[in-house]
Coordinates of C-alpha atoms in Angstrom, one line a residue:
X1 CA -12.1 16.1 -16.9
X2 CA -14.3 13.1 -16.3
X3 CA -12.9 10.1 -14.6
X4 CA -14.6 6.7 -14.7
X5 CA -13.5 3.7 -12.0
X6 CA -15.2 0.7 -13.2
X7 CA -15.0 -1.7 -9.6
X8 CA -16.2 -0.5 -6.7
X9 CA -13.5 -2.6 -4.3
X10 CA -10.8 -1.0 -1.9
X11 CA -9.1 0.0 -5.6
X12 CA -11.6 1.9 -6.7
X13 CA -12.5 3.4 -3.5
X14 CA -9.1 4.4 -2.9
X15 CA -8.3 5.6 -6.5
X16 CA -11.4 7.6 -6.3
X17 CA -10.2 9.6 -3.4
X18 CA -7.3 10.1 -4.4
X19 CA -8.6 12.0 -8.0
X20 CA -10.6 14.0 -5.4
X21 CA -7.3 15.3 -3.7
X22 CA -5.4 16.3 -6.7
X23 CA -8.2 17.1 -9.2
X24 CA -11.0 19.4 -7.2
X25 CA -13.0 20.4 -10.1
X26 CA -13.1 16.9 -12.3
X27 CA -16.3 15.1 -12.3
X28 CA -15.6 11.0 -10.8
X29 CA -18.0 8.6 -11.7
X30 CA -17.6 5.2 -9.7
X31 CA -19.5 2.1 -11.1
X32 CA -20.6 -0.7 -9.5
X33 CA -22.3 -3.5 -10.2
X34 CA -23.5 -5.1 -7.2
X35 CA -27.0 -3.4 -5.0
X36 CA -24.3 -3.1 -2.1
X37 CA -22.2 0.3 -0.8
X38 CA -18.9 -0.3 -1.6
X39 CA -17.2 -3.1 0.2
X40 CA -14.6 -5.4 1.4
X41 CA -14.6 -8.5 0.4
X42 CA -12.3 -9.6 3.0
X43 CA -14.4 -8.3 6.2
X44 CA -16.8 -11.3 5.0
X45 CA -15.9 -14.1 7.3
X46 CA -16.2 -11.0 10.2
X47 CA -19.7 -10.7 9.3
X48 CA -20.1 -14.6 9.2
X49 CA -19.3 -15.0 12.5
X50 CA -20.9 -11.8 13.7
X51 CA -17.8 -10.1 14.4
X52 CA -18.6 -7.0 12.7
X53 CA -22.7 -5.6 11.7
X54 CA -23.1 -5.5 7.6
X55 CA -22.6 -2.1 8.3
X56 CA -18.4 -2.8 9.4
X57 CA -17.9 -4.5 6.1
X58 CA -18.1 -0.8 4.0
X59 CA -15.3 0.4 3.1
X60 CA -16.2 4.1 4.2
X61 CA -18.7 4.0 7.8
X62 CA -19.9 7.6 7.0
X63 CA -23.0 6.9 4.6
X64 CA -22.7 10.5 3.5
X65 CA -18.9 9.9 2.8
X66 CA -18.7 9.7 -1.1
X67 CA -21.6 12.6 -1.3
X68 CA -19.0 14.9 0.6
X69 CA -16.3 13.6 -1.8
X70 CA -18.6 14.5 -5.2
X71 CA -18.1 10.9 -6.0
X72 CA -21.4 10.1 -7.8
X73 CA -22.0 6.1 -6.9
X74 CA -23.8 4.2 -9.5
X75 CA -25.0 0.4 -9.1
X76 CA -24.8 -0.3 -12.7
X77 CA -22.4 -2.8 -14.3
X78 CA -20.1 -2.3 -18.0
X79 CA -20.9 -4.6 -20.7
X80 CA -18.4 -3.4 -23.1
X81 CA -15.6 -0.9 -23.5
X82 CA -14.9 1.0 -26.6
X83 CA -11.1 2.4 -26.2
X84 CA -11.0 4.4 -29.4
X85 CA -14.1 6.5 -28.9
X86 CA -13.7 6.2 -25.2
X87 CA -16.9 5.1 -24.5
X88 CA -18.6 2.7 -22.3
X89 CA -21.9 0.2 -23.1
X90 CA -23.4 0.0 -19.6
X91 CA -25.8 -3.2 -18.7
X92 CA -28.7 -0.7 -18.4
X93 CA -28.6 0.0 -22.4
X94 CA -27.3 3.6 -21.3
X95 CA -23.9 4.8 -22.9
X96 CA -21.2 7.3 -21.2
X97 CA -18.1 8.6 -22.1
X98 CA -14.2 9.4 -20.2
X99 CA -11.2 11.0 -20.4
X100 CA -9.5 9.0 -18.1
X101 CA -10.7 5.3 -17.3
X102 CA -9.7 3.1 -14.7
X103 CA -10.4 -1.2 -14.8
X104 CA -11.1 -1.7 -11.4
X105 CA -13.5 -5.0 -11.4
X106 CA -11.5 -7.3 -9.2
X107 CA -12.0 -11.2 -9.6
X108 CA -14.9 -13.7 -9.6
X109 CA -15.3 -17.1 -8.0
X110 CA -14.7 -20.1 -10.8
X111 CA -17.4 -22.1 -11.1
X112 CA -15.9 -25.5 -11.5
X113 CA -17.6 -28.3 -14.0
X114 CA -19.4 -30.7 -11.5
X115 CA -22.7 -31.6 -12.4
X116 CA -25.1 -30.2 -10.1
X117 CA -22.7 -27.2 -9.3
X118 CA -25.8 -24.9 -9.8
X119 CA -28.1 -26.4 -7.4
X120 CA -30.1 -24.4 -4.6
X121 CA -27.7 -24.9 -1.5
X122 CA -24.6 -24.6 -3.3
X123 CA -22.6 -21.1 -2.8
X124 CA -19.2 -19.5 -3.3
X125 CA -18.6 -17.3 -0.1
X126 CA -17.5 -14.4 -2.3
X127 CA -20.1 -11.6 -2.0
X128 CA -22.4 -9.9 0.7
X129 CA -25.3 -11.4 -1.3
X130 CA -23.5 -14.6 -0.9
X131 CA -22.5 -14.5 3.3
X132 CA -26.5 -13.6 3.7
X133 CA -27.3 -16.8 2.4
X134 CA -24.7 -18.9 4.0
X135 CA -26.0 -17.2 7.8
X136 CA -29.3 -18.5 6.8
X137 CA -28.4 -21.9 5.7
X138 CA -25.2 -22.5 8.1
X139 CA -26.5 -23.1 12.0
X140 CA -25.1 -24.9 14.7
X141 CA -25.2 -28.9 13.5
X142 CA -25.1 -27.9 9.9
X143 CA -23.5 -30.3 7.7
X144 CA -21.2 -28.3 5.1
X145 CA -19.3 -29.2 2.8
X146 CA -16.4 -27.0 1.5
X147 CA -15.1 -27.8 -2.0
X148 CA -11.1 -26.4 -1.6
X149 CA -8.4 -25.5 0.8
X150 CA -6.8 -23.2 -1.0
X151 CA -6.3 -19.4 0.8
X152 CA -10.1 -18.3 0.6
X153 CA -11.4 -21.9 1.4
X154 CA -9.3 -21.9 4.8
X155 CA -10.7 -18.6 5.5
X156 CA -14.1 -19.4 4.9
X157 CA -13.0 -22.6 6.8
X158 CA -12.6 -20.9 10.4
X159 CA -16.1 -19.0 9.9
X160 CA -17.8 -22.4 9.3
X161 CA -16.3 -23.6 12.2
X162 CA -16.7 -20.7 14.5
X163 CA -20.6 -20.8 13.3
X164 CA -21.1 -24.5 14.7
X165 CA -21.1 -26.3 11.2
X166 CA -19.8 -30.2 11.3
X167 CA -17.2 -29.6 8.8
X168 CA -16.5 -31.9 5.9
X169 CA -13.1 -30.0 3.8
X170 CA -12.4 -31.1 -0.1
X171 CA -9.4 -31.1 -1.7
X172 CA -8.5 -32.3 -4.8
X173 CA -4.8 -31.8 -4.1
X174 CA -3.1 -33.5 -1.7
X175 CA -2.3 -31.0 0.9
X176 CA -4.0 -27.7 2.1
X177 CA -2.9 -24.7 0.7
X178 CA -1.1 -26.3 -2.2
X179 CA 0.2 -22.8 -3.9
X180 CA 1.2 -21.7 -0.6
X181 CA 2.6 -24.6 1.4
X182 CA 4.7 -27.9 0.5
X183 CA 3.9 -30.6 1.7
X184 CA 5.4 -31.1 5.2
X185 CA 3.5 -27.2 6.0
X186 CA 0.5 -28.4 4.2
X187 CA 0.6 -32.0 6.2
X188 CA 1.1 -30.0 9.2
X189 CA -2.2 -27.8 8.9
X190 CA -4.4 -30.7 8.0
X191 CA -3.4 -32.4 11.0
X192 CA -4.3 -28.8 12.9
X193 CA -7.6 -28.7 11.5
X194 CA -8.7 -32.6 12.1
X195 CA -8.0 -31.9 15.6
X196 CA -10.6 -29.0 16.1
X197 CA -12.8 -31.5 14.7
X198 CA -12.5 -30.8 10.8
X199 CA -12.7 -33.6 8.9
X200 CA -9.8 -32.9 6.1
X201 CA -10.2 -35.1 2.6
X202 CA -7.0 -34.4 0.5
X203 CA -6.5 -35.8 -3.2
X204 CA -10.4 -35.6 -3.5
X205 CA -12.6 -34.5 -5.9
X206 CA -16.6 -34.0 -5.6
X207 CA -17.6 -35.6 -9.0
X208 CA -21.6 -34.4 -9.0
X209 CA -24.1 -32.3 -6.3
X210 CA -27.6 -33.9 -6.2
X211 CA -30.3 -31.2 -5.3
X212 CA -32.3 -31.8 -2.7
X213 CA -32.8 -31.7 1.6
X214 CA -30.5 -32.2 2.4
X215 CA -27.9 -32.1 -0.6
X216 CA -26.1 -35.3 -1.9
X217 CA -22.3 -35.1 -3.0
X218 CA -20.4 -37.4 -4.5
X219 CA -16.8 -38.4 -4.2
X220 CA -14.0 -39.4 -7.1
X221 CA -14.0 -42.6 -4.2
X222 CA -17.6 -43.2 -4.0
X223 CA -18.3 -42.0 -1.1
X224 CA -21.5 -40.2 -0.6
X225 CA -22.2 -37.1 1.2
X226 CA -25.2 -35.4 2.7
X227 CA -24.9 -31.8 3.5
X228 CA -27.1 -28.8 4.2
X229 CA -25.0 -26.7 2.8
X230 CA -22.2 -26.7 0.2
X231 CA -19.6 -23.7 -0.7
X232 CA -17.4 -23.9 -3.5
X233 CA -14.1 -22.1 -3.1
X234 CA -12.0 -23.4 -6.1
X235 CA -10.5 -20.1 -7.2
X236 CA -11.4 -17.1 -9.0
X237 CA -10.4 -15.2 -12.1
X238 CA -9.8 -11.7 -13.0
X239 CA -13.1 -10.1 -14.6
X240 CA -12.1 -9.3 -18.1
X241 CA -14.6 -10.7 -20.5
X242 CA -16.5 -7.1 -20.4
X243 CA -13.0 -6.5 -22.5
X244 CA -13.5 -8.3 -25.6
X245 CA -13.0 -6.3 -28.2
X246 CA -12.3 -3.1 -26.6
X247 CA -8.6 -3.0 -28.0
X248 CA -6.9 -3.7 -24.5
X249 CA -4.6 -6.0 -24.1
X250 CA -5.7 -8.8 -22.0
X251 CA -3.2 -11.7 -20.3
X252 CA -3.3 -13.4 -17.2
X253 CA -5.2 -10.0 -16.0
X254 CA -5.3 -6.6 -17.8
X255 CA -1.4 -6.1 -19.3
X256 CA 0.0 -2.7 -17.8
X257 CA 3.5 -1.2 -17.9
X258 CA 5.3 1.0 -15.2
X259 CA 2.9 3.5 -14.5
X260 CA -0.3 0.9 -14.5
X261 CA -1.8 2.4 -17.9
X262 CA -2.7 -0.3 -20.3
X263 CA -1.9 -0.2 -24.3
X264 CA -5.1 1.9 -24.4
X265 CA -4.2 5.6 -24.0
X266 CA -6.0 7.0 -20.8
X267 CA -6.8 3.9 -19.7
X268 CA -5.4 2.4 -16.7
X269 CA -6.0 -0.9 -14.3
X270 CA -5.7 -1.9 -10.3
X271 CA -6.2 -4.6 -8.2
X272 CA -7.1 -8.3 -8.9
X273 CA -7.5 -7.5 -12.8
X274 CA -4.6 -5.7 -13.2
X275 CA -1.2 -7.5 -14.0
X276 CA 1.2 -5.5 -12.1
X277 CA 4.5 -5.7 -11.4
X278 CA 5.9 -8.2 -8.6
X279 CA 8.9 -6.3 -6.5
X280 CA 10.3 -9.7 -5.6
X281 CA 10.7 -10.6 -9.4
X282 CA 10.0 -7.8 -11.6
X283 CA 7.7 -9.9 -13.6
X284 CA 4.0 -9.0 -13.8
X285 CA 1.5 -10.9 -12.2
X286 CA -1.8 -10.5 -10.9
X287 CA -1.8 -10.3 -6.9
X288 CA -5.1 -10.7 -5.7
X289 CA -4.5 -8.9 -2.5
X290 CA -6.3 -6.2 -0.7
X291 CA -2.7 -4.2 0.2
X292 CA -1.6 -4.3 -3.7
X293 CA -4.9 -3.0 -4.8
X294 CA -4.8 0.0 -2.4
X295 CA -1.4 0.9 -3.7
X296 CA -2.6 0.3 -7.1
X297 CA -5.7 2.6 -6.9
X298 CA -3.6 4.9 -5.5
X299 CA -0.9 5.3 -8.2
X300 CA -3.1 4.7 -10.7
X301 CA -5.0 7.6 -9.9
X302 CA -2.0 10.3 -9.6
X303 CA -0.6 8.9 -12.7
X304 CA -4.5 9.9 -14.3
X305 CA -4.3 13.1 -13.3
X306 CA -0.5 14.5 -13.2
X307 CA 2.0 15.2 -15.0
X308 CA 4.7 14.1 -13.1
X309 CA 3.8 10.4 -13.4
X310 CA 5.5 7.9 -10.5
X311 CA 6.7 4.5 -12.0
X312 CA 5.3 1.4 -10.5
X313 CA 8.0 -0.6 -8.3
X314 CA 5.9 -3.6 -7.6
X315 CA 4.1 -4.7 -5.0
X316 CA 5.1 -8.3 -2.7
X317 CA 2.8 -11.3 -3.0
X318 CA 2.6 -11.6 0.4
X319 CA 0.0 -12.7 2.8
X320 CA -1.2 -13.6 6.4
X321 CA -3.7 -16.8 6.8
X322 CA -5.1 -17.2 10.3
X323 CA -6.5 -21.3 10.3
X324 CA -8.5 -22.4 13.3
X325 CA -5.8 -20.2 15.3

């Protein structure tokens, strides 16, 4: 039996160990597409603030871990998925085929349409590729700009802070964490953060980044900005476009019933690209949260391998932000 995780996040990781306990002999193949061992994404602001070495953002400390485990690593990303001949089109031209497959590939940043978005100095603070940058660029006196307080803006927010950066926060709604808080909460945290020195612009949109040192951004208000640095946390998306085509069905995230297998037989999703069920509501939504996609790759992975499958409950759309303290 071959097994193929596509996503090498705390989902994958997770799901491949778990095929390792309950199928000895099956060959596990776990793809990833960044130059990096695998990962959390959410020990990044750690490392920002030199909390934790590069080394204490991998998922597994033991370098030798996924040897001992006969998980064979590869640094290579999918281009395409082919779920009738069950077959994958990899981005180095190479082809390989599964028996079971498991959608894995978490979420990317969105890149919103503001002219200049692409300049050199302009980040999202979403990979380890990304932090390194953001170290080099953010100092003590730095002037950043941070385009969005939504939950991984405040995140990143504290880092910024923490690394001596004079703060300038941009929100186009008009409170902090608008899916999370109403307005009274929301009110309540901008206030928080202007204290500690933050300067908080709610119902504010940068309308265009001009390249340069330092950077120039401009405000829906007029208002001109000069920054060193600039990081762009205005959401992120599941990663399904690699999809198109493949005969899956496709939603908010990849569709999956009670036992997180998708329409495609043998095929089966976790984490931020899977649309799984919600305990709270028993509707299916994507959670992009590091506890759901643990218990995703975890189920998903028994129901791969046995034959007494375990239905999904649902997970709770629940989580903890620390702001500032």
């Amino acid at each position: 039996m071959q097994h193929v995780i596509i996503g090498a996040g705390p989902a994958g990781v997770t799901a491949c160990e778990t095929l390792r306990q309950l199928d000895p002999e099956a060959t596990i193949l776990l793809l990833g597409d960044e130059p990096e061992p695998p990962y959390s994404r959410m020990a990044i602001p750690y490392f920002l603030t030199d909390k934790v070495p590069l080394a204490g953002t991998y998922l597994r400390k033991d370098e030798n871990h996924y040897q001992r485990q006969r998980i064979e690593v590869h640094r290579v990303g999918v281009q395409a998925v082919d779920s009738r001949r069950k077959s994958l089109c990899l981005s180095d031209g190479s082809e390989i085929g599964y028996d079971r497959l498991l959608l894995a590939t978490g979420a990317s940043p969105v890149k919103p349409p503001v002219p200049g978005i692409d300049s050199p100095g302009v980040l999202p603070c979403w990979t380890l590729a990304d932090a390194r940058q953001i170290v080099s660029r953010c100092t003590p006196g730095s002037r950043v700009v941070l385009m969005g307080a939504g939950f991984i803006g405040c995140i990143v927010l504290e880092a910024l802070v923490e690394r001596g950066a004079r703060l300038t926060l941009v929100e186009p709604q008009n409170r902090m964490v608008p899916r999370m808080m109403n307005e009274t909460a929301g009110g309540m945290l901008t206030q928080w953060c202007a204290s500690k020195g933050v300067r908080v612009l709610v119902s504010t949109a940068v309308t265009a980044i001009e390249s340069g040192e330092p950077l120039s951004v401009l405000l829906a208000g007029g208002e001109r900005l000069s920054a060193d640095l600039v990081i762009r946390a205005t959401g992120v998306r599941p990663n399904v476009g690699f999809l198109a085509g493949s005969g899956i069905a496709v939603d908010q995230g990849v569709r999956v019933g009670d036992y997180l297998e998708t329409n495609a037989e043998g095929v089966y999703a976790a984490g931020d690209v899977c649309q799984g069920k919600d305990l709270s509501t028993a509707g299916f939504h994507v959670q992009a949260i590091q506890p759901t996609a643990v218990e995703h790759g975890r189920l998903a992975a028994h129901n791969m391998v046995s034959e007494g499958r375990i239905s999904h409950r649902g997970n709770l759309n629940m989580n903890v932000l620390d702001t500032l303290g």
